[in-house]
Amino acid sequence: MFRPSQPSSGHAEGGVALPVVLMFLLVITILGTLGIRRATTGETLSRNQLDYEVARQATEAALRDAERDLRLDVSAIMPNALCARGTDRPAQGSALASPAFDTNCPRGQCRFELSYYDSSNYTTVTNPEPWWPTINAKQGRWDGDPASAASPKPGDATGVNTNCTFNGSVPLGTFTGVARIAGVARQPEYLIEYLARSDDKVMRITARGFGADINTEVVMQTYFRPYLR
């Protein structure tokens, strides 16, 4: 006698193993990618912070170098210095009234009337102060005389240039003989502004330094009284 077959008691296979495995692979890939990106970002931040510290220390070195410059004996030529100050300023202990300080910042020495500073406006580029960033030819004295091509300076590029009649900022060690800093994109430099209010004669020093990347730049200022009446 023919008997109809009984239905199987087993559960039918749904075929879900492959999608589950693929989903796990996708999650693992995403987590791995995020981990690599996080590690790369952390390394970049650490490198940027290190470069900033290099630029900051280079700037501080330029500030100290400017103070040494202001203490120089005018008749002395420092060992390893590329240039001598000569008669740029009077001897120590005398009143400062040297014509070597003017608006062109010869050899890093700037002097403007106080009324000039009172009317300075960065937004409208009115009466640009010498330490302003050099955005165009009308601003800043970092790259030489803005009325002409930038003045080559001692220590620029290869360090063999011995032009000592430049306008604008002073590269590190030009007058003091301090050793150049290794591992920076450009040597730190400084400007000295002569500020006189009645009998109070003060120098404002502005320095800027760079890290290994030329785009990492730090600017600092300090005030200094080198001369006593």
PDB file of C-alpha atoms in Angstrom:
ATOM      1  CA  MET A   1       0.000   0.000   0.000  1.00  0.00           C
ATOM      2  CA  PHE A   2       1.281   3.438  -0.886  1.00  0.00           C
ATOM      3  CA  ARG A   3       1.905   5.743   2.095  1.00  0.00           C
ATOM      4  CA  PRO A   4       2.451   9.462   1.614  1.00  0.00           C
ATOM      5  CA  SER A   5       5.817  10.674   2.930  1.00  0.00           C
ATOM      6  CA  GLN A   6       5.757  12.431   6.271  1.00  0.00           C
ATOM      7  CA  PRO A   7       7.094  15.982   6.426  1.00  0.00           C
ATOM      8  CA  SER A   8      10.582  16.309   7.895  1.00  0.00           C
ATOM      9  CA  SER A   9      10.748  17.500  11.476  1.00  0.00           C
ATOM     10  CA  GLY A  10      14.047  19.527  10.889  1.00  0.00           C
ATOM     11  CA  HIS A  11      14.100  23.335  10.509  1.00  0.00           C
ATOM     12  CA  ALA A  12      14.785  24.787   7.078  1.00  0.00           C
ATOM     13  CA  GLU A  13      18.199  26.515   6.583  1.00  0.00           C
ATOM     14  CA  GLY A  14      17.783  30.299   6.269  1.00  0.00           C
ATOM     15  CA  GLY A  15      21.287  31.074   4.769  1.00  0.00           C
ATOM     16  CA  VAL A  16      22.194  33.855   7.280  1.00  0.00           C
ATOM     17  CA  ALA A  17      25.814  32.818   7.978  1.00  0.00           C
ATOM     18  CA  LEU A  18      27.347  34.763   5.077  1.00  0.00           C
ATOM     19  CA  PRO A  19      25.629  38.145   5.853  1.00  0.00           C
ATOM     20  CA  VAL A  20      26.617  37.844   9.539  1.00  0.00           C
ATOM     21  CA  VAL A  21      30.258  37.188   8.639  1.00  0.00           C
ATOM     22  CA  LEU A  22      30.272  40.077   6.180  1.00  0.00           C
ATOM     23  CA  MET A  23      28.776  42.381   8.816  1.00  0.00           C
ATOM     24  CA  PHE A  24      31.475  41.415  11.324  1.00  0.00           C
ATOM     25  CA  LEU A  25      34.164  42.054   8.698  1.00  0.00           C
ATOM     26  CA  LEU A  26      32.683  45.487   7.975  1.00  0.00           C
ATOM     27  CA  VAL A  27      32.664  46.404  11.683  1.00  0.00           C
ATOM     28  CA  ILE A  28      36.262  45.225  12.133  1.00  0.00           C
ATOM     29  CA  THR A  29      37.354  47.221   9.063  1.00  0.00           C
ATOM     30  CA  ILE A  30      35.682  50.391  10.354  1.00  0.00           C
ATOM     31  CA  LEU A  31      37.232  50.000  13.805  1.00  0.00           C
ATOM     32  CA  GLY A  32      40.657  49.392  12.286  1.00  0.00           C
ATOM     33  CA  THR A  33      40.365  52.454  10.053  1.00  0.00           C
ATOM     34  CA  LEU A  34      39.315  54.645  12.994  1.00  0.00           C
ATOM     35  CA  GLY A  35      42.224  53.344  15.056  1.00  0.00           C
ATOM     36  CA  ILE A  36      44.743  54.120  12.317  1.00  0.00           C
ATOM     37  CA  ARG A  37      43.270  57.604  11.804  1.00  0.00           C
ATOM     38  CA  ARG A  38      43.373  58.310  15.533  1.00  0.00           C
ATOM     39  CA  ALA A  39      46.996  57.200  15.772  1.00  0.00           C
ATOM     40  CA  THR A  40      47.937  59.322  12.744  1.00  0.00           C
ATOM     41  CA  THR A  41      46.143  62.374  14.165  1.00  0.00           C
ATOM     42  CA  GLY A  42      47.887  61.953  17.507  1.00  0.00           C
ATOM     43  CA  GLU A  43      51.272  61.700  15.822  1.00  0.00           C
ATOM     44  CA  THR A  44      50.552  64.834  13.770  1.00  0.00           C
ATOM     45  CA  LEU A  45      49.516  66.795  16.866  1.00  0.00           C
ATOM     46  CA  SER A  46      52.642  65.680  18.710  1.00  0.00           C
ATOM     47  CA  ARG A  47      54.833  66.668  15.775  1.00  0.00           C
ATOM     48  CA  ASN A  48      53.154  70.070  15.516  1.00  0.00           C
ATOM     49  CA  GLN A  49      53.576  70.683  19.243  1.00  0.00           C
ATOM     50  CA  LEU A  50      57.254  69.729  19.048  1.00  0.00           C
ATOM     51  CA  ASP A  51      57.765  72.057  16.080  1.00  0.00           C
ATOM     52  CA  TYR A  52      56.042  74.861  17.980  1.00  0.00           C
ATOM     53  CA  GLU A  53      58.376  74.356  20.934  1.00  0.00           C
ATOM     54  CA  VAL A  54      61.378  74.508  18.598  1.00  0.00           C
ATOM     55  CA  ALA A  55      60.081  77.790  17.127  1.00  0.00           C
ATOM     56  CA  ARG A  56      59.368  79.207  20.605  1.00  0.00           C
ATOM     57  CA  GLN A  57      62.844  78.423  21.884  1.00  0.00           C
ATOM     58  CA  ALA A  58      64.388  79.863  18.724  1.00  0.00           C
ATOM     59  CA  THR A  59      62.398  83.064  19.313  1.00  0.00           C
ATOM     60  CA  GLU A  60      63.583  83.286  22.908  1.00  0.00           C
ATOM     61  CA  ALA A  61      67.156  82.827  21.691  1.00  0.00           C
ATOM     62  CA  ALA A  62      66.673  85.816  19.360  1.00  0.00           C
ATOM     63  CA  LEU A  63      65.308  87.942  22.231  1.00  0.00           C
ATOM     64  CA  ARG A  64      68.362  87.175  24.363  1.00  0.00           C
ATOM     65  CA  ASP A  65      70.623  87.817  21.383  1.00  0.00           C
ATOM     66  CA  ALA A  66      69.076  91.272  20.910  1.00  0.00           C
ATOM     67  CA  GLU A  67      69.747  92.068  24.572  1.00  0.00           C
ATOM     68  CA  ARG A  68      73.378  91.013  24.143  1.00  0.00           C
ATOM     69  CA  ASP A  69      73.494  93.188  21.025  1.00  0.00           C
ATOM     70  CA  LEU A  70      72.290  96.209  23.013  1.00  0.00           C
ATOM     71  CA  ARG A  71      75.021  95.642  25.604  1.00  0.00           C
ATOM     72  CA  LEU A  72      77.844  95.471  23.072  1.00  0.00           C
ATOM     73  CA  ASP A  73      80.804  97.780  23.401  1.00  0.00           C
ATOM     74  CA  VAL A  74      80.763  99.837  20.196  1.00  0.00           C
ATOM     75  CA  SER A  75      84.510  99.374  19.748  1.00  0.00           C
ATOM     76  CA  ALA A  76      84.432  95.599  20.162  1.00  0.00           C
ATOM     77  CA  ILE A  77      84.149  92.969  17.458  1.00  0.00           C
ATOM     78  CA  MET A  78      82.754  89.782  18.945  1.00  0.00           C
ATOM     79  CA  PRO A  79      84.362  86.440  18.054  1.00  0.00           C
ATOM     80  CA  ASN A  80      82.583  84.710  15.149  1.00  0.00           C
ATOM     81  CA  ALA A  81      80.367  87.771  14.558  1.00  0.00           C
ATOM     82  CA  LEU A  82      79.619  88.496  10.905  1.00  0.00           C
ATOM     83  CA  CYS A  83      79.354  92.265  11.442  1.00  0.00           C
ATOM     84  CA  ALA A  84      80.396  94.906  13.972  1.00  0.00           C
ATOM     85  CA  ARG A  85      78.109  97.574  15.398  1.00  0.00           C
ATOM     86  CA  GLY A  86      80.751 100.286  15.165  1.00  0.00           C
ATOM     87  CA  THR A  87      79.188 103.726  15.667  1.00  0.00           C
ATOM     88  CA  ASP A  88      75.580 102.548  15.386  1.00  0.00           C
ATOM     89  CA  ARG A  89      74.988 103.711  18.946  1.00  0.00           C
ATOM     90  CA  PRO A  90      76.849 105.661  21.616  1.00  0.00           C
ATOM     91  CA  ALA A  91      79.063 104.087  24.249  1.00  0.00           C
ATOM     92  CA  GLN A  92      77.562 102.448  27.300  1.00  0.00           C
ATOM     93  CA  GLY A  93      76.445 104.901  29.965  1.00  0.00           C
ATOM     94  CA  SER A  94      75.627 107.755  27.582  1.00  0.00           C
ATOM     95  CA  ALA A  95      72.273 109.066  26.401  1.00  0.00           C
ATOM     96  CA  LEU A  96      70.893 107.366  23.324  1.00  0.00           C
ATOM     97  CA  ALA A  97      70.438 109.804  20.470  1.00  0.00           C
ATOM     98  CA  SER A  98      71.992 107.989  17.564  1.00  0.00           C
ATOM     99  CA  PRO A  99      70.749 108.783  14.035  1.00  0.00           C
ATOM    100  CA  ALA A 100      71.333 105.107  13.181  1.00  0.00           C
ATOM    101  CA  PHE A 101      67.815 104.431  14.495  1.00  0.00           C
ATOM    102  CA  ASP A 102      65.280 105.488  11.851  1.00  0.00           C
ATOM    103  CA  THR A 103      62.138 104.433  10.000  1.00  0.00           C
ATOM    104  CA  ASN A 104      64.009 102.143   7.594  1.00  0.00           C
ATOM    105  CA  CYS A 105      65.304 100.079  10.534  1.00  0.00           C
ATOM    106  CA  PRO A 106      68.963 100.070   9.404  1.00  0.00           C
ATOM    107  CA  ARG A 107      70.675  96.977  10.803  1.00  0.00           C
ATOM    108  CA  GLY A 108      67.583  96.200  12.834  1.00  0.00           C
ATOM    109  CA  GLN A 109      67.344  99.563  14.635  1.00  0.00           C
ATOM    110  CA  CYS A 110      63.963 101.264  14.258  1.00  0.00           C
ATOM    111  CA  ARG A 111      62.705 104.632  15.423  1.00  0.00           C
ATOM    112  CA  PHE A 112      59.313 106.258  14.848  1.00  0.00           C
ATOM    113  CA  GLU A 113      57.647 109.207  16.511  1.00  0.00           C
ATOM    114  CA  LEU A 114      55.101 108.338  19.168  1.00  0.00           C
ATOM    115  CA  SER A 115      52.396 110.031  17.089  1.00  0.00           C
ATOM    116  CA  TYR A 116      53.127 107.467  14.381  1.00  0.00           C
ATOM    117  CA  TYR A 117      52.334 104.618  16.760  1.00  0.00           C
ATOM    118  CA  ASP A 118      49.219 106.375  18.039  1.00  0.00           C
ATOM    119  CA  SER A 119      47.776 106.364  14.514  1.00  0.00           C
ATOM    120  CA  SER A 120      48.760 102.800  13.569  1.00  0.00           C
ATOM    121  CA  ASN A 121      45.904 100.688  12.266  1.00  0.00           C
ATOM    122  CA  TYR A 122      46.535  97.142  11.067  1.00  0.00           C
ATOM    123  CA  THR A 123      43.190  96.767   9.298  1.00  0.00           C
ATOM    124  CA  THR A 124      43.673  99.795   7.052  1.00  0.00           C
ATOM    125  CA  VAL A 125      47.461  99.372   6.839  1.00  0.00           C
ATOM    126  CA  THR A 126      47.934 102.834   8.325  1.00  0.00           C
ATOM    127  CA  ASN A 127      51.377 103.592   9.777  1.00  0.00           C
ATOM    128  CA  PRO A 128      52.552  99.978   9.755  1.00  0.00           C
ATOM    129  CA  GLU A 129      54.705  99.091  12.738  1.00  0.00           C
ATOM    130  CA  PRO A 130      58.005  97.410  11.891  1.00  0.00           C
ATOM    131  CA  TRP A 131      57.176  94.109  13.579  1.00  0.00           C
ATOM    132  CA  TRP A 132      53.894  93.576  11.743  1.00  0.00           C
ATOM    133  CA  PRO A 133      53.772  90.487   9.493  1.00  0.00           C
ATOM    134  CA  THR A 134      54.946  91.095   5.957  1.00  0.00           C
ATOM    135  CA  ILE A 135      51.734  90.590   3.992  1.00  0.00           C
ATOM    136  CA  ASN A 136      52.690  93.025   1.269  1.00  0.00           C
ATOM    137  CA  ALA A 137      55.386  95.589   0.497  1.00  0.00           C
ATOM    138  CA  LYS A 138      53.822  98.134   2.844  1.00  0.00           C
ATOM    139  CA  GLN A 139      54.053  96.082   6.016  1.00  0.00           C
ATOM    140  CA  GLY A 140      56.809  94.926   8.306  1.00  0.00           C
ATOM    141  CA  ARG A 141      60.576  95.161   8.233  1.00  0.00           C
ATOM    142  CA  TRP A 142      61.272  91.457   8.458  1.00  0.00           C
ATOM    143  CA  ASP A 143      62.271  91.017   4.846  1.00  0.00           C
ATOM    144  CA  GLY A 144      64.339  94.128   4.354  1.00  0.00           C
ATOM    145  CA  ASP A 145      63.575  97.642   3.171  1.00  0.00           C
ATOM    146  CA  PRO A 146      59.961  97.642   1.886  1.00  0.00           C
ATOM    147  CA  ALA A 147      60.778 100.460  -0.526  1.00  0.00           C
ATOM    148  CA  SER A 148      63.009  98.147  -2.553  1.00  0.00           C
ATOM    149  CA  ALA A 149      63.950  94.516  -2.925  1.00  0.00           C
ATOM    150  CA  ALA A 150      64.656  92.732   0.342  1.00  0.00           C
ATOM    151  CA  SER A 151      68.121  93.523   1.644  1.00  0.00           C
ATOM    152  CA  PRO A 152      70.395  90.477   1.764  1.00  0.00           C
ATOM    153  CA  LYS A 153      71.533  89.906   5.326  1.00  0.00           C
ATOM    154  CA  PRO A 154      74.373  88.093   7.022  1.00  0.00           C
ATOM    155  CA  GLY A 155      73.365  84.535   7.721  1.00  0.00           C
ATOM    156  CA  ASP A 156      70.674  84.363   5.039  1.00  0.00           C
ATOM    157  CA  ALA A 157      70.410  81.001   3.317  1.00  0.00           C
ATOM    158  CA  THR A 158      73.919  79.514   3.347  1.00  0.00           C
ATOM    159  CA  GLY A 159      75.253  81.847   6.018  1.00  0.00           C
ATOM    160  CA  VAL A 160      78.136  83.072   3.860  1.00  0.00           C
ATOM    161  CA  ASN A 161      76.646  86.432   2.923  1.00  0.00           C
ATOM    162  CA  THR A 162      78.520  89.226   4.719  1.00  0.00           C
ATOM    163  CA  ASN A 163      76.444  92.227   3.704  1.00  0.00           C
ATOM    164  CA  CYS A 164      76.492  94.415   6.820  1.00  0.00           C
ATOM    165  CA  THR A 165      74.542  97.422   5.534  1.00  0.00           C
ATOM    166  CA  PHE A 166      71.127  95.783   5.355  1.00  0.00           C
ATOM    167  CA  ASN A 167      67.779  97.244   6.427  1.00  0.00           C
ATOM    168  CA  GLY A 168      65.298  95.292   8.482  1.00  0.00           C
ATOM    169  CA  SER A 169      65.572  92.436  10.945  1.00  0.00           C
ATOM    170  CA  VAL A 170      68.827  91.031  12.327  1.00  0.00           C
ATOM    171  CA  PRO A 171      69.489  87.283  11.999  1.00  0.00           C
ATOM    172  CA  LEU A 172      70.697  85.503  15.122  1.00  0.00           C
ATOM    173  CA  GLY A 173      74.365  86.047  15.947  1.00  0.00           C
ATOM    174  CA  THR A 174      75.037  88.723  13.339  1.00  0.00           C
ATOM    175  CA  PHE A 175      76.650  91.131  15.823  1.00  0.00           C
ATOM    176  CA  THR A 176      77.176  88.842  18.810  1.00  0.00           C
ATOM    177  CA  GLY A 177      78.741  85.777  17.217  1.00  0.00           C
ATOM    178  CA  VAL A 178      76.129  83.423  18.698  1.00  0.00           C
ATOM    179  CA  ALA A 179      76.047  80.106  16.844  1.00  0.00           C
ATOM    180  CA  ARG A 180      73.290  79.463  14.328  1.00  0.00           C
ATOM    181  CA  ILE A 181      70.481  77.113  15.343  1.00  0.00           C
ATOM    182  CA  ALA A 182      70.371  73.761  13.578  1.00  0.00           C
ATOM    183  CA  GLY A 183      67.181  72.060  12.438  1.00  0.00           C
ATOM    184  CA  VAL A 184      65.065  75.167  11.785  1.00  0.00           C
ATOM    185  CA  ALA A 185      63.644  76.307   8.467  1.00  0.00           C
ATOM    186  CA  ARG A 186      65.051  79.807   8.946  1.00  0.00           C
ATOM    187  CA  GLN A 187      67.261  81.439  11.533  1.00  0.00           C
ATOM    188  CA  PRO A 188      65.431  83.496  14.186  1.00  0.00           C
ATOM    189  CA  GLU A 189      65.668  87.274  13.849  1.00  0.00           C
ATOM    190  CA  TYR A 190      64.855  90.423  15.777  1.00  0.00           C
ATOM    191  CA  LEU A 191      64.041  94.112  15.491  1.00  0.00           C
ATOM    192  CA  ILE A 192      64.890  96.809  18.052  1.00  0.00           C
ATOM    193  CA  GLU A 193      62.603  99.836  18.394  1.00  0.00           C
ATOM    194  CA  TYR A 194      63.754 102.936  20.250  1.00  0.00           C
ATOM    195  CA  LEU A 195      60.860 104.312  22.302  1.00  0.00           C
ATOM    196  CA  ALA A 196      61.311 107.600  24.181  1.00  0.00           C
ATOM    197  CA  ARG A 197      58.736 109.116  26.515  1.00  0.00           C
ATOM    198  CA  SER A 198      60.213 112.170  28.239  1.00  0.00           C
ATOM    199  CA  ASP A 199      63.325 110.921  30.040  1.00  0.00           C
ATOM    200  CA  ASP A 200      62.278 107.264  29.897  1.00  0.00           C
ATOM    201  CA  LYS A 201      64.212 105.636  27.068  1.00  0.00           C
ATOM    202  CA  VAL A 202      63.146 102.071  26.393  1.00  0.00           C
ATOM    203  CA  MET A 203      63.939  99.523  23.709  1.00  0.00           C
ATOM    204  CA  ARG A 204      61.175  97.280  22.470  1.00  0.00           C
ATOM    205  CA  ILE A 205      62.568  94.055  21.066  1.00  0.00           C
ATOM    206  CA  THR A 206      60.457  91.926  18.743  1.00  0.00           C
ATOM    207  CA  ALA A 207      61.751  88.515  17.726  1.00  0.00           C
ATOM    208  CA  ARG A 208      60.391  85.743  15.597  1.00  0.00           C
ATOM    209  CA  GLY A 209      61.538  82.170  15.217  1.00  0.00           C
ATOM    210  CA  PHE A 210      60.670  79.188  13.062  1.00  0.00           C
ATOM    211  CA  GLY A 211      60.419  75.463  13.514  1.00  0.00           C
ATOM    212  CA  ALA A 212      61.496  72.803  11.067  1.00  0.00           C
ATOM    213  CA  ASP A 213      58.457  73.848   9.015  1.00  0.00           C
ATOM    214  CA  ILE A 214      58.606  77.428   7.700  1.00  0.00           C
ATOM    215  CA  ASN A 215      54.877  77.730   8.473  1.00  0.00           C
ATOM    216  CA  THR A 216      55.525  77.231  12.198  1.00  0.00           C
ATOM    217  CA  GLU A 217      56.293  80.750  13.400  1.00  0.00           C
ATOM    218  CA  VAL A 218      56.360  82.308  16.875  1.00  0.00           C
ATOM    219  CA  VAL A 219      56.633  86.052  17.588  1.00  0.00           C
ATOM    220  CA  MET A 220      57.548  87.499  21.011  1.00  0.00           C
ATOM    221  CA  GLN A 221      58.202  90.964  22.406  1.00  0.00           C
ATOM    222  CA  THR A 222      60.042  92.318  25.402  1.00  0.00           C
ATOM    223  CA  TYR A 223      61.061  95.752  26.713  1.00  0.00           C
ATOM    224  CA  PHE A 224      64.647  96.526  27.681  1.00  0.00           C
ATOM    225  CA  ARG A 225      66.567  99.481  29.153  1.00  0.00           C
ATOM    226  CA  PRO A 226      70.217  99.060  28.150  1.00  0.00           C
ATOM    227  CA  TYR A 227      71.454 102.640  28.613  1.00  0.00           C
ATOM    228  CA  LEU A 228      71.827 104.587  31.840  1.00  0.00           C
ATOM    229  CA  ARG A 229      72.224 108.322  31.868  1.00  0.00           C
TER     230      ARG A 229
END
